[in-house]
């Protein structure tokens, strides 16, 4: 042990050449806000020298470049990248994201503990430091059928794993406020651990009650005013920019130097196409600065503030003794990662080859029986029909009500008002539930889009104009063992297979990215006006996001937290 320390001290004092020295650059000091011209000496996993001249066994000239601490994605579901943790590592680390704190509740809702184990085994191999939080709400609520059930006794065996950071987003906020026994058992068992929150639109005394239970963060703020109330009440706000949930613009007013110690960045759900087209946390940083946010505020949120919020005491500064997670960028404003160091190792293609593979799981997770067009029928009703109102770039949906036209003895779609059908079909082989409803805002003029990604229970979710196309799309998902399918006029015009639990591909991220690009084109050909139609389909079944959703049990009034 002392040998390791002696080496660090000898390289830090300059008595011995450092393993690596970044020469002729500047680093961004997140304490003072200065750009400091300095060599940066690295020994093993640590920074050992700054603000001085150093010799190195390996010297890398970074003239004109700036060094910032590695970025930390404080809340994400790796499954939403549609690739495995190993491929996520290879896809995202080069953007400077050296730490990711994930909640594996997507795969856990399908496979239970087996899914969590797969993520922990993967996290032990990835170059990026992937931390895994224990999924607190599987199933998310009693209003849906998941593929698994994770009461507290199934979580406790994982708690002391070195890659685990407490409980993941406590989404069942009604269950907390109304003291659901299962919720209280988890909150009590993890009393001394970190507990992540998920409290969209929760305000006032209900929010106080939720916080009194020991929950510390939120990533569901969609307005600056909501975020300010939560910061005032001691929450750490994780500003989110995902493939559907895009809250950065609304929350920019709170991204200030003063509030930056209580802020972090996250993506929640971001797919490889958006990562390729825009970037990852680097995209959030450059967008924030381009819109007037001070660099020190957003770089703190991306690193030191995030590290402190999650108890990662070894990282977040460019300073001696801190973890050598470093991003060499072209400028603070452009934030283009030109070199990345993860725990002192330079990130190159070769480094990913040093990881051991982890066998995929859940390769036969779609157990739904084939359906027919008639299964999507909705009887005529004299009353107004509840219609889910989809909002572009949001997973919050409105609870709308319309009188819909009759088609024979059935309630029909109404393309003039952009109202089409939606259905959720249970796919875990537990009860064969099939619920039908209506949704407005997809812009579809024909065809159907189906998905086995259906947050968070991941039943089949399908939207469509034609019941025949909806049936074809849903059945095709069973044939490809899960994924997304687009159907137009009786033909499959686009699909991506996600055979790992019906959520992730076995292909490299480049293949998934390119397939998604073609898939989006097939969806646009149906007339959709949404930028990211697949994830917007995937969020329709999530009954912990206001206001109206649909599960395999039926339409869910989220505000009243009941089936209607
Ligand atoms: N995948 C997810 N699960 C639960 N809540 C979310 N909010 C945004 N994405 C989510
Ligand atoms: Mn959430």
Coordinates of C-alpha atoms and ligand atoms in Angstrom, one line a residue:
X1 CA 0.0 0.0 0.0
X2 CA 2.8 2.5 1.0
X3 CA 4.6 1.7 -2.3
X4 CA 1.5 3.1 -4.2
X5 CA 1.5 6.2 -2.0
X6 CA 5.3 6.8 -2.3
X7 CA 4.9 6.7 -6.1
X8 CA 2.1 9.3 -6.0
X9 CA 4.1 11.5 -3.7
X10 CA 7.4 11.2 -5.7
X11 CA 5.6 12.0 -9.0
X12 CA 3.6 14.9 -7.4
X13 CA 6.7 16.5 -5.9
X14 CA 8.5 16.0 -9.2
X15 CA 11.2 13.8 -7.7
X16 CA 10.2 11.2 -10.3
X17 CA 8.8 11.6 -13.8
X18 CA 5.0 11.3 -13.9
X19 CA 3.4 8.5 -15.8
X20 CA 1.7 11.0 -18.1
X21 CA 2.0 14.8 -18.4
X22 CA -0.4 16.9 -20.4
X23 CA 1.9 19.8 -21.6
X24 CA 1.3 23.4 -22.6
X25 CA -2.5 23.5 -21.9
X26 CA -4.8 25.3 -19.5
X27 CA -7.3 23.9 -17.1
X28 CA -10.6 25.3 -16.0
X29 CA -10.5 25.9 -12.2
X30 CA -14.1 25.3 -11.1
X31 CA -13.4 26.9 -7.7
X32 CA -12.1 30.3 -8.9
X33 CA -13.4 30.2 -12.5
X34 CA -9.9 30.9 -13.9
X35 CA -8.3 29.3 -16.9
X36 CA -4.9 28.3 -15.5
X37 CA -1.9 27.7 -17.8
X38 CA -0.3 24.6 -16.3
X39 CA 1.1 21.1 -17.0
X40 CA -1.1 18.3 -15.6
X41 CA 0.8 15.3 -14.1
X42 CA -1.0 12.0 -13.8
X43 CA 0.2 9.0 -11.8
X44 CA -2.0 5.9 -12.2
X45 CA -5.6 6.8 -11.6
X46 CA -4.8 10.2 -10.0
X47 CA -3.8 13.7 -10.9
X48 CA -0.7 14.4 -8.9
X49 CA 0.5 17.8 -10.2
X50 CA -0.9 21.0 -11.5
X51 CA 0.3 24.7 -11.5
X52 CA 3.9 23.7 -12.3
X53 CA 6.3 22.2 -14.9
X54 CA 6.4 18.4 -15.0
X55 CA 8.4 15.8 -16.9
X56 CA 6.5 12.7 -17.9
X57 CA 7.3 9.2 -19.1
X58 CA 4.6 10.0 -21.7
X59 CA 4.2 13.7 -22.5
X60 CA 1.2 14.8 -24.6
X61 CA 1.2 18.3 -26.1
X62 CA -2.2 19.9 -25.7
X63 CA -1.2 23.4 -26.8
X64 CA -4.3 25.6 -27.2
X65 CA -6.6 23.1 -25.5
X66 CA -8.5 23.4 -22.2
X67 CA -8.8 20.6 -19.6
X68 CA -12.0 20.1 -17.6
X69 CA -13.1 17.5 -15.1
X70 CA -14.8 14.4 -16.6
X71 CA -18.6 14.8 -17.0
X72 CA -21.1 12.9 -14.8
X73 CA -24.5 11.8 -16.1
X74 CA -26.4 11.8 -12.8
X75 CA -29.5 10.0 -14.0
X76 CA -30.0 7.7 -16.9
X77 CA -31.5 4.4 -18.1
X78 CA -28.8 2.9 -20.2
X79 CA -31.5 0.7 -21.7
X80 CA -32.9 3.8 -23.4
X81 CA -29.8 4.0 -25.5
X82 CA -31.1 0.8 -27.0
X83 CA -27.6 -0.8 -26.6
X84 CA -25.9 -2.8 -23.9
X85 CA -23.8 -1.2 -21.2
X86 CA -20.6 -2.3 -23.0
X87 CA -21.8 -0.5 -26.2
X88 CA -23.0 2.5 -24.2
X89 CA -19.5 2.7 -22.7
X90 CA -17.9 2.7 -26.2
X91 CA -20.5 5.2 -27.6
X92 CA -20.6 7.8 -24.8
X93 CA -17.3 7.8 -23.0
X94 CA -15.6 9.6 -26.0
X95 CA -17.9 12.5 -25.4
X96 CA -16.2 13.0 -22.0
X97 CA -18.8 11.3 -19.8
X98 CA -16.5 9.5 -17.4
X99 CA -19.2 8.6 -14.8
X100 CA -22.8 7.5 -15.4
X101 CA -25.2 6.9 -12.5
X102 CA -27.9 4.6 -13.9
X103 CA -31.2 3.1 -12.8
X104 CA -31.6 -0.3 -14.4
X105 CA -35.4 -0.3 -13.7
X106 CA -36.2 -0.9 -17.4
X107 CA -34.5 -4.3 -17.5
X108 CA -35.4 -4.9 -13.9
X109 CA -39.1 -4.5 -14.8
X110 CA -38.7 -7.3 -17.3
X111 CA -36.2 -9.7 -15.6
X112 CA -36.0 -8.7 -12.0
X113 CA -32.8 -9.4 -10.1
X114 CA -31.2 -11.0 -13.2
X115 CA -31.4 -7.7 -14.9
X116 CA -29.7 -5.8 -12.1
X117 CA -27.0 -8.5 -11.9
X118 CA -26.3 -8.1 -15.7
X119 CA -25.8 -4.3 -15.2
X120 CA -23.5 -4.8 -12.2
X121 CA -21.4 -7.4 -14.0
X122 CA -21.2 -5.0 -17.0
X123 CA -20.3 -2.0 -14.8
X124 CA -17.3 -4.0 -13.4
X125 CA -15.9 -4.2 -16.9
X126 CA -16.7 -0.9 -18.5
X127 CA -14.0 1.8 -18.8
X128 CA -16.5 4.5 -17.9
X129 CA -17.3 4.4 -14.2
X130 CA -20.9 3.1 -14.4
X131 CA -22.7 3.2 -11.0
X132 CA -25.9 1.4 -10.5
X133 CA -28.7 2.5 -8.3
X134 CA -31.2 -0.1 -7.0
X135 CA -34.6 0.2 -8.7
X136 CA -37.0 1.4 -6.0
X137 CA -40.3 0.9 -7.9
X138 CA -40.6 -2.4 -9.8
X139 CA -43.4 -2.4 -10.8
X140 CA -43.6 1.4 -10.9
X141 CA -47.2 1.2 -9.5
X142 CA -50.0 -1.2 -8.8
X143 CA -51.7 0.1 -11.9
X144 CA -49.8 -2.1 -14.4
X145 CA -48.3 -5.6 -14.9
X146 CA -44.5 -5.8 -15.0
X147 CA -42.4 -8.9 -15.7
X148 CA -41.0 -8.9 -12.2
X149 CA -41.6 -7.6 -8.7
X150 CA -38.7 -6.2 -6.5
X151 CA -39.8 -5.8 -2.9
X152 CA -37.1 -4.5 -0.4
X153 CA -35.9 -8.0 0.5
X154 CA -34.8 -8.6 -3.1
X155 CA -32.9 -5.3 -3.2
X156 CA -31.0 -5.6 0.1
X157 CA -28.5 -8.3 -1.2
X158 CA -27.2 -5.8 -3.7
X159 CA -26.9 -2.8 -1.4
X160 CA -23.2 -3.2 -0.5
X161 CA -21.9 -3.9 -4.0
X162 CA -19.1 -1.4 -4.7
X163 CA -20.8 -0.1 -7.8
X164 CA -24.2 0.6 -6.1
X165 CA -25.3 4.0 -5.0
X166 CA -28.4 3.7 -2.9
X167 CA -32.0 3.6 -4.2
X168 CA -32.9 4.8 -7.7
X169 CA -35.6 7.3 -8.5
X170 CA -38.5 6.9 -6.1
X171 CA -41.2 7.3 -8.7
X172 CA -44.2 6.1 -6.8
X173 CA -44.5 9.5 -5.1
X174 CA -48.2 8.9 -4.4
X175 CA -47.2 5.7 -2.7
X176 CA -44.8 7.7 -0.4
X177 CA -47.3 10.4 0.4
X178 CA -50.1 7.8 1.1
X179 CA -47.6 5.6 3.1
X180 CA -47.9 2.5 0.9
X181 CA -46.3 -0.2 3.1
X182 CA -44.0 -1.5 0.4
X183 CA -42.7 2.0 -0.2
X184 CA -42.1 2.7 3.5
X185 CA -40.2 -0.6 3.8
X186 CA -37.8 0.5 1.1
X187 CA -37.4 4.0 2.5
X188 CA -36.8 2.6 6.0
X189 CA -34.3 0.0 4.8
X190 CA -32.3 2.6 2.9
X191 CA -32.6 5.3 5.5
X192 CA -28.9 6.0 5.6
X193 CA -28.3 5.6 1.9
X194 CA -28.7 8.0 -1.0
X195 CA -32.3 7.9 -2.3
X196 CA -33.0 9.5 -5.7
X197 CA -36.3 11.2 -6.4
X198 CA -38.8 11.5 -9.2
X199 CA -41.5 14.0 -8.4
X200 CA -43.0 15.7 -11.5
X201 CA -45.2 18.7 -10.6
X202 CA -45.1 17.7 -6.9
X203 CA -45.4 21.0 -4.9
X204 CA -46.2 22.4 -1.4
X205 CA -46.8 20.2 1.6
X206 CA -47.0 17.0 -0.5
X207 CA -43.5 17.7 -1.7
X208 CA -42.5 18.4 1.9
X209 CA -43.9 15.0 3.0
X210 CA -42.0 13.3 0.1
X211 CA -38.8 15.0 1.1
X212 CA -39.3 14.3 4.8
X213 CA -39.0 10.6 3.8
X214 CA -35.3 11.2 2.9
X215 CA -35.4 11.7 -0.9
X216 CA -32.7 14.0 -2.1
X217 CA -32.8 14.7 -5.9
X218 CA -35.2 15.3 -8.8
X219 CA -34.8 15.1 -12.6
X220 CA -38.4 15.7 -13.5
X221 CA -38.6 19.5 -13.2
X222 CA -40.0 21.0 -16.3
X223 CA -40.1 24.6 -15.3
X224 CA -37.7 26.9 -13.5
X225 CA -40.3 27.8 -10.9
X226 CA -40.8 24.1 -10.0
X227 CA -37.0 23.6 -9.8
X228 CA -36.6 26.7 -7.5
X229 CA -39.1 25.4 -5.0
X230 CA -37.3 22.1 -4.9
X231 CA -33.8 23.7 -4.6
X232 CA -35.1 25.9 -1.7
X233 CA -36.3 22.7 0.0
X234 CA -32.8 21.1 -0.2
X235 CA -33.2 19.0 -3.4
X236 CA -30.3 18.6 -5.8
X237 CA -31.9 19.3 -9.3
X238 CA -30.7 17.1 -12.1
X239 CA -31.2 19.2 -15.3
X240 CA -32.3 16.8 -18.0
X241 CA -32.0 16.8 -21.8
X242 CA -32.9 13.4 -23.2
X243 CA -34.4 12.2 -26.5
X244 CA -37.9 13.0 -25.4
X245 CA -37.7 14.9 -22.1
X246 CA -36.0 18.2 -23.0
X247 CA -35.9 20.5 -20.0
X248 CA -32.6 22.3 -20.5
X249 CA -34.2 25.4 -22.1
X250 CA -36.8 25.8 -19.4
X251 CA -34.3 25.3 -16.6
X252 CA -31.5 27.6 -17.9
X253 CA -32.6 30.5 -15.7
X254 CA -31.5 28.5 -12.6
X255 CA -28.2 27.4 -14.2
X256 CA -26.3 30.2 -12.3
X257 CA -23.0 30.3 -10.4
X258 CA -24.9 30.8 -7.2
X259 CA -27.1 27.7 -7.6
X260 CA -24.6 25.6 -9.4
X261 CA -23.5 23.7 -6.2
X262 CA -27.1 22.3 -6.1
X263 CA -27.4 21.4 -9.7
X264 CA -26.3 18.5 -12.0
X265 CA -26.9 17.3 -15.5
X266 CA -28.6 14.2 -16.8
X267 CA -30.0 12.6 -19.9
X268 CA -32.5 10.0 -18.4
X269 CA -33.3 8.5 -21.8
X270 CA -31.1 9.3 -24.9
X271 CA -30.7 7.2 -28.0
X272 CA -27.6 6.7 -30.2
X273 CA -29.1 8.8 -33.1
X274 CA -29.4 11.9 -30.9
X275 CA -26.0 11.2 -29.3
X276 CA -24.5 11.0 -32.8
X277 CA -26.4 14.0 -34.2
X278 CA -26.1 16.4 -31.2
X279 CA -23.8 14.8 -28.6
X280 CA -24.4 13.9 -24.9
X281 CA -23.7 16.1 -21.8
X282 CA -21.3 18.1 -24.1
X283 CA -24.4 19.1 -26.1
X284 CA -26.0 20.4 -22.9
X285 CA -22.9 22.3 -22.0
X286 CA -22.5 24.0 -25.3
X287 CA -26.2 24.7 -25.7
X288 CA -26.4 26.3 -22.2
X289 CA -23.3 28.5 -22.8
X290 CA -24.7 29.5 -26.2
X291 CA -27.8 30.7 -24.5
X292 CA -26.0 32.8 -21.9
X293 CA -25.3 30.4 -19.1
X294 CA -21.9 31.1 -17.4
X295 CA -19.4 28.4 -18.1
X296 CA -18.5 27.9 -14.5
X297 CA -22.1 27.2 -13.6
X298 CA -22.7 24.5 -16.2
X299 CA -19.2 22.9 -15.9
X300 CA -19.7 22.7 -12.1
X301 CA -23.1 21.1 -12.7
X302 CA -21.4 18.6 -15.1
X303 CA -18.8 17.5 -12.6
X304 CA -18.0 18.6 -9.0
X305 CA -21.6 19.5 -8.0
X306 CA -22.8 16.1 -9.4
X307 CA -20.0 14.2 -7.7
X308 CA -20.8 15.8 -4.3
X309 CA -24.5 15.1 -4.7
X310 CA -23.8 11.4 -5.0
X311 CA -21.0 11.0 -2.5
X312 CA -18.3 10.5 -5.2
X313 CA -15.7 12.3 -3.1
X314 CA -12.7 11.5 -5.4
X315 CA -13.7 13.3 -8.5
X316 CA -14.8 16.6 -10.0
X317 CA -11.7 18.8 -9.9
X318 CA -8.5 19.2 -11.9
X319 CA -6.3 19.2 -8.9
X320 CA -3.6 17.0 -7.2
X321 CA -5.0 13.9 -5.5
X322 CA -8.3 13.9 -7.5
X323 CA -9.3 11.1 -9.9
X324 CA -7.8 11.6 -13.3
X325 CA -11.1 11.8 -15.1
X326 CA -10.2 14.5 -17.6
X327 CA -11.7 15.9 -20.8
X328 CA -9.4 17.9 -23.2
X329 CA -11.7 20.2 -25.1
X330 CA -11.2 22.8 -27.9
X331 CA -12.9 25.6 -26.0
X332 CA -15.3 26.1 -23.1
X333 CA -18.0 27.3 -25.4
X334 CA -17.7 24.5 -28.0
X335 CA -17.0 21.7 -25.6
X336 CA -15.8 19.3 -28.2
X337 CA -13.9 16.4 -26.5
X338 CA -10.6 15.9 -28.3
X339 CA -9.1 13.6 -25.7
X340 CA -10.6 11.8 -22.7
X341 CA -8.9 10.2 -19.7
X342 CA -10.8 7.8 -17.5
X343 CA -9.1 7.2 -14.2
X344 CA -5.8 8.2 -15.8
X345 CA -6.2 5.9 -18.9
X346 CA -6.4 7.6 -22.3
X347 CA -9.6 6.6 -24.0
X348 CA -8.8 5.0 -27.4
X349 CA -10.5 2.3 -29.4
X350 CA -7.9 -0.2 -28.1
X351 CA -8.9 0.4 -24.4
X352 CA -12.4 -1.0 -25.0
X353 CA -10.9 -4.2 -26.3
X354 CA -9.4 -4.8 -22.8
X355 CA -12.9 -5.3 -21.3
X356 CA -14.3 -8.8 -20.6
X357 CA -17.7 -9.5 -22.3
X358 CA -20.8 -10.1 -20.2
X359 CA -23.3 -12.6 -21.6
X360 CA -26.6 -11.0 -22.6
X361 CA -29.8 -11.9 -20.7
X362 CA -33.5 -12.0 -21.4
X363 CA -33.2 -13.2 -25.0
X364 CA -36.7 -14.6 -25.1
X365 CA -38.7 -12.0 -23.1
X366 CA -41.7 -11.4 -25.5
X367 CA -44.4 -13.8 -24.4
X368 CA -47.5 -12.1 -25.8
X369 CA -49.9 -14.2 -27.8
X370 CA -50.6 -13.0 -31.5
X371 CA -53.5 -10.5 -31.7
X372 CA -56.0 -9.6 -34.4
X373 CA -57.5 -6.3 -35.6
X374 CA -60.7 -7.1 -33.8
X375 CA -58.8 -7.0 -30.4
X376 CA -58.3 -3.2 -30.9
X377 CA -62.0 -2.4 -31.1
X378 CA -63.5 0.2 -28.6
X379 CA -67.3 0.0 -28.2
X380 CA -69.3 3.2 -28.9
X381 CA -69.8 5.4 -25.9
X382 CA -72.4 8.2 -25.3
X383 CA -69.9 9.9 -22.9
X384 CA -66.8 11.9 -23.8
X385 CA -63.8 9.6 -24.4
X386 CA -60.6 10.3 -22.5
X387 CA -57.8 11.0 -25.0
X388 CA -54.1 11.2 -24.1
X389 CA -52.7 14.5 -25.3
X390 CA -49.0 14.1 -26.4
X391 CA -46.7 17.2 -26.1
X392 CA -43.6 17.3 -28.3
X393 CA -40.4 16.9 -26.3
X394 CA -42.3 16.1 -23.1
X395 CA -43.4 12.9 -21.4
X396 CA -46.0 14.8 -19.5
X397 CA -49.3 14.2 -21.3
X398 CA -52.6 16.0 -21.0
X399 CA -55.9 14.5 -20.0
X400 CA -58.2 15.5 -22.8
X401 CA -61.8 14.5 -23.4
X402 CA -63.7 14.3 -26.8
X403 CA -66.8 13.0 -28.3
X404 CA -65.5 10.6 -30.9
X405 CA -67.2 9.5 -34.1
X406 CA -68.8 6.0 -34.3
X407 CA -67.6 3.5 -36.9
X408 CA -70.5 1.0 -36.9
X409 CA -70.8 -0.2 -33.2
X410 CA -67.2 0.9 -32.6
X411 CA -65.6 4.2 -31.6
X412 CA -63.5 5.3 -34.5
X413 CA -60.3 7.4 -34.9
X414 CA -60.7 11.1 -35.9
X415 CA -57.8 12.1 -38.2
X416 CA -59.2 15.6 -38.6
X417 CA -58.4 16.1 -34.9
X418 CA -55.3 13.9 -35.0
X419 CA -56.9 11.3 -32.7
X420 CA -55.7 7.8 -33.2
X421 CA -55.8 4.5 -31.3
X422 CA -53.3 3.3 -28.7
X423 CA -53.1 -0.1 -27.0
X424 CA -51.0 -1.8 -24.4
X425 CA -50.6 -5.6 -24.5
X426 CA -49.1 -7.5 -21.6
X427 CA -46.0 -9.4 -22.9
X428 CA -44.5 -11.1 -19.8
X429 CA -46.8 -14.1 -20.1
X430 CA -48.6 -13.2 -16.8
X431 CA -52.2 -12.4 -17.7
X432 CA -52.6 -11.5 -21.4
X433 CA -54.1 -8.1 -20.6
X434 CA -55.0 -5.9 -23.6
X435 CA -56.1 -2.3 -23.1
X436 CA -57.3 0.1 -25.8
X437 CA -57.5 3.9 -25.8
X438 CA -57.0 7.0 -27.8
X439 CA -54.1 9.5 -28.2
X440 CA -53.8 12.9 -29.9
X441 CA -50.6 14.6 -31.1
X442 CA -48.7 12.0 -33.1
X443 CA -49.7 13.4 -36.5
X444 CA -50.1 9.9 -38.0
X445 CA -52.2 9.8 -41.1
X446 CA -51.9 6.0 -41.6
X447 CA -50.2 2.8 -40.4
X448 CA -49.0 1.9 -36.9
X449 CA -45.9 2.1 -34.7
X450 CA -45.4 -0.6 -32.1
X451 CA -42.8 -1.0 -29.3
X452 CA -41.8 -3.5 -26.6
X453 CA -40.1 -0.5 -24.9
X454 CA -43.1 0.7 -22.9
X455 CA -42.0 2.5 -19.7
X456 CA -41.6 1.2 -17.2
X457 CA -43.3 -2.2 -17.3
X458 CA -42.3 -2.7 -20.9
X459 CA -45.4 -4.3 -22.2
X460 CA -46.2 -3.9 -25.9
X461 CA -47.4 -0.4 -26.7
X462 CA -48.8 0.3 -30.2
X463 CA -50.3 3.4 -31.7
X464 CA -52.1 3.4 -35.1
X465 CA -54.7 4.6 -37.5
X466 CA -55.6 1.1 -38.7
X467 CA -56.4 -1.9 -36.5
X468 CA -55.0 -4.3 -39.1
X469 CA -51.7 -2.4 -39.1
X470 CA -51.6 -2.3 -35.3
X471 CA -52.1 -6.1 -35.1
X472 CA -49.4 -6.7 -37.7
X473 CA -47.0 -4.4 -35.9
X474 CA -47.6 -5.9 -32.5
X475 CA -47.3 -9.5 -33.8
X476 CA -44.0 -8.6 -35.7
X477 CA -42.5 -7.6 -32.3
X478 CA -43.0 -11.2 -31.1
X479 CA -41.2 -12.5 -34.2
X480 CA -38.1 -10.3 -33.7
X481 CA -38.1 -10.9 -29.9
X482 CA -38.8 -7.2 -29.2
X483 CA -38.0 -3.8 -30.6
X484 CA -39.7 -1.1 -32.6
X485 CA -41.8 -1.8 -35.7
X486 CA -43.4 0.6 -38.2
X487 CA -46.2 -0.7 -40.5
X488 CA -47.8 1.1 -43.4
X489 CA -50.7 -0.3 -45.5
X490 CA -50.2 -3.9 -44.4
X491 CA -46.4 -4.0 -44.8
X492 CA -43.6 -3.7 -42.2
X493 CA -41.7 -0.6 -43.5
X494 CA -39.2 -0.4 -40.6
X495 CA -38.0 -2.3 -37.6
X496 CA -35.2 -2.6 -35.1
X497 CA -34.7 -5.8 -33.1
X498 CA -34.1 -5.3 -29.4
X499 CA -33.7 -8.9 -28.2
X500 CA -32.1 -8.2 -24.8
X501 CA -35.2 -8.1 -22.7
X502 CA -37.1 -6.5 -25.5
X503 CA -35.1 -3.3 -24.7
X504 CA -31.6 -3.5 -26.1
X505 CA -29.9 -4.5 -29.3
X506 CA -27.0 -7.0 -29.5
X507 CA -25.6 -4.9 -32.4
X508 CA -22.8 -2.2 -32.1
X509 CA -24.1 1.3 -31.4
X510 CA -23.2 2.4 -35.0
X511 CA -25.6 -0.2 -36.4
X512 CA -28.4 0.9 -34.0
X513 CA -27.8 4.5 -34.8
X514 CA -28.1 3.9 -38.6
X515 CA -31.1 1.6 -38.2
X516 CA -32.8 4.2 -36.0
X517 CA -32.2 6.8 -38.7
X518 CA -34.0 4.7 -41.3
X519 CA -36.7 3.8 -38.8
X520 CA -37.5 7.4 -38.1
X521 CA -37.8 8.0 -41.9
X522 CA -40.4 5.1 -42.0
X523 CA -42.3 6.8 -39.1
X524 CA -42.2 10.2 -40.7
X525 CA -43.7 8.6 -43.9
X526 CA -46.8 7.8 -41.8
X527 CA -47.1 11.6 -41.3
X528 CA -45.8 11.8 -37.7
X529 CA -44.9 15.3 -36.6
X530 CA -42.9 14.2 -33.6
X531 CA -39.1 14.5 -33.6
X532 CA -38.7 11.3 -31.6
X533 CA -41.9 9.2 -32.1
X534 CA -40.6 5.9 -30.7
X535 CA -39.7 7.1 -27.3
X536 CA -43.0 9.1 -27.2
X537 CA -44.8 5.9 -27.9
X538 CA -42.7 4.2 -25.2
X539 CA -43.7 6.7 -22.5
X540 CA -47.5 6.4 -23.0
X541 CA -47.7 3.6 -20.5
X542 CA -45.8 5.3 -17.7
X543 CA -48.4 6.0 -14.9
X544 CA -46.0 8.0 -12.7
X545 CA -45.9 10.9 -15.2
X546 CA -49.0 13.1 -15.2
X547 CA -51.7 13.5 -16.3
X548 CA -53.3 10.7 -18.5
X549 CA -51.5 7.4 -19.4
X550 CA -52.5 3.9 -20.5
X551 CA -51.3 0.6 -19.0
X552 CA -52.2 -3.0 -19.8
X553 CA -55.0 -2.6 -17.2
X554 CA -56.6 0.4 -18.9
X555 CA -56.5 4.2 -19.0
X556 CA -54.8 5.7 -15.9
X557 CA -55.7 9.1 -14.4
X558 CA -52.3 9.8 -12.9
X559 CA -53.5 12.8 -10.9
X560 CA -56.1 10.7 -9.1
X561 CA -53.7 7.7 -9.4
X562 CA -56.4 5.3 -10.5
X563 CA -57.8 3.4 -13.5
X564 CA -60.7 5.2 -15.3
Ligands
LIG1 N1 -37.4 5.8 -18.1 C1 -38.1 6.5 -17.1 N2 -38.7 5.9 -16.1 C2 -39.3 6.6 -15.2 N3 -39.4 7.9 -15.2 C3 -38.8 8.5 -16.2 N4 -38.8 9.8 -16.5 C4 -38.2 9.9 -17.7 N5 -37.7 8.8 -18.1 C5 -38.2 7.9 -17.2
LIG2 MN1 -37.9 9.6 -13.7

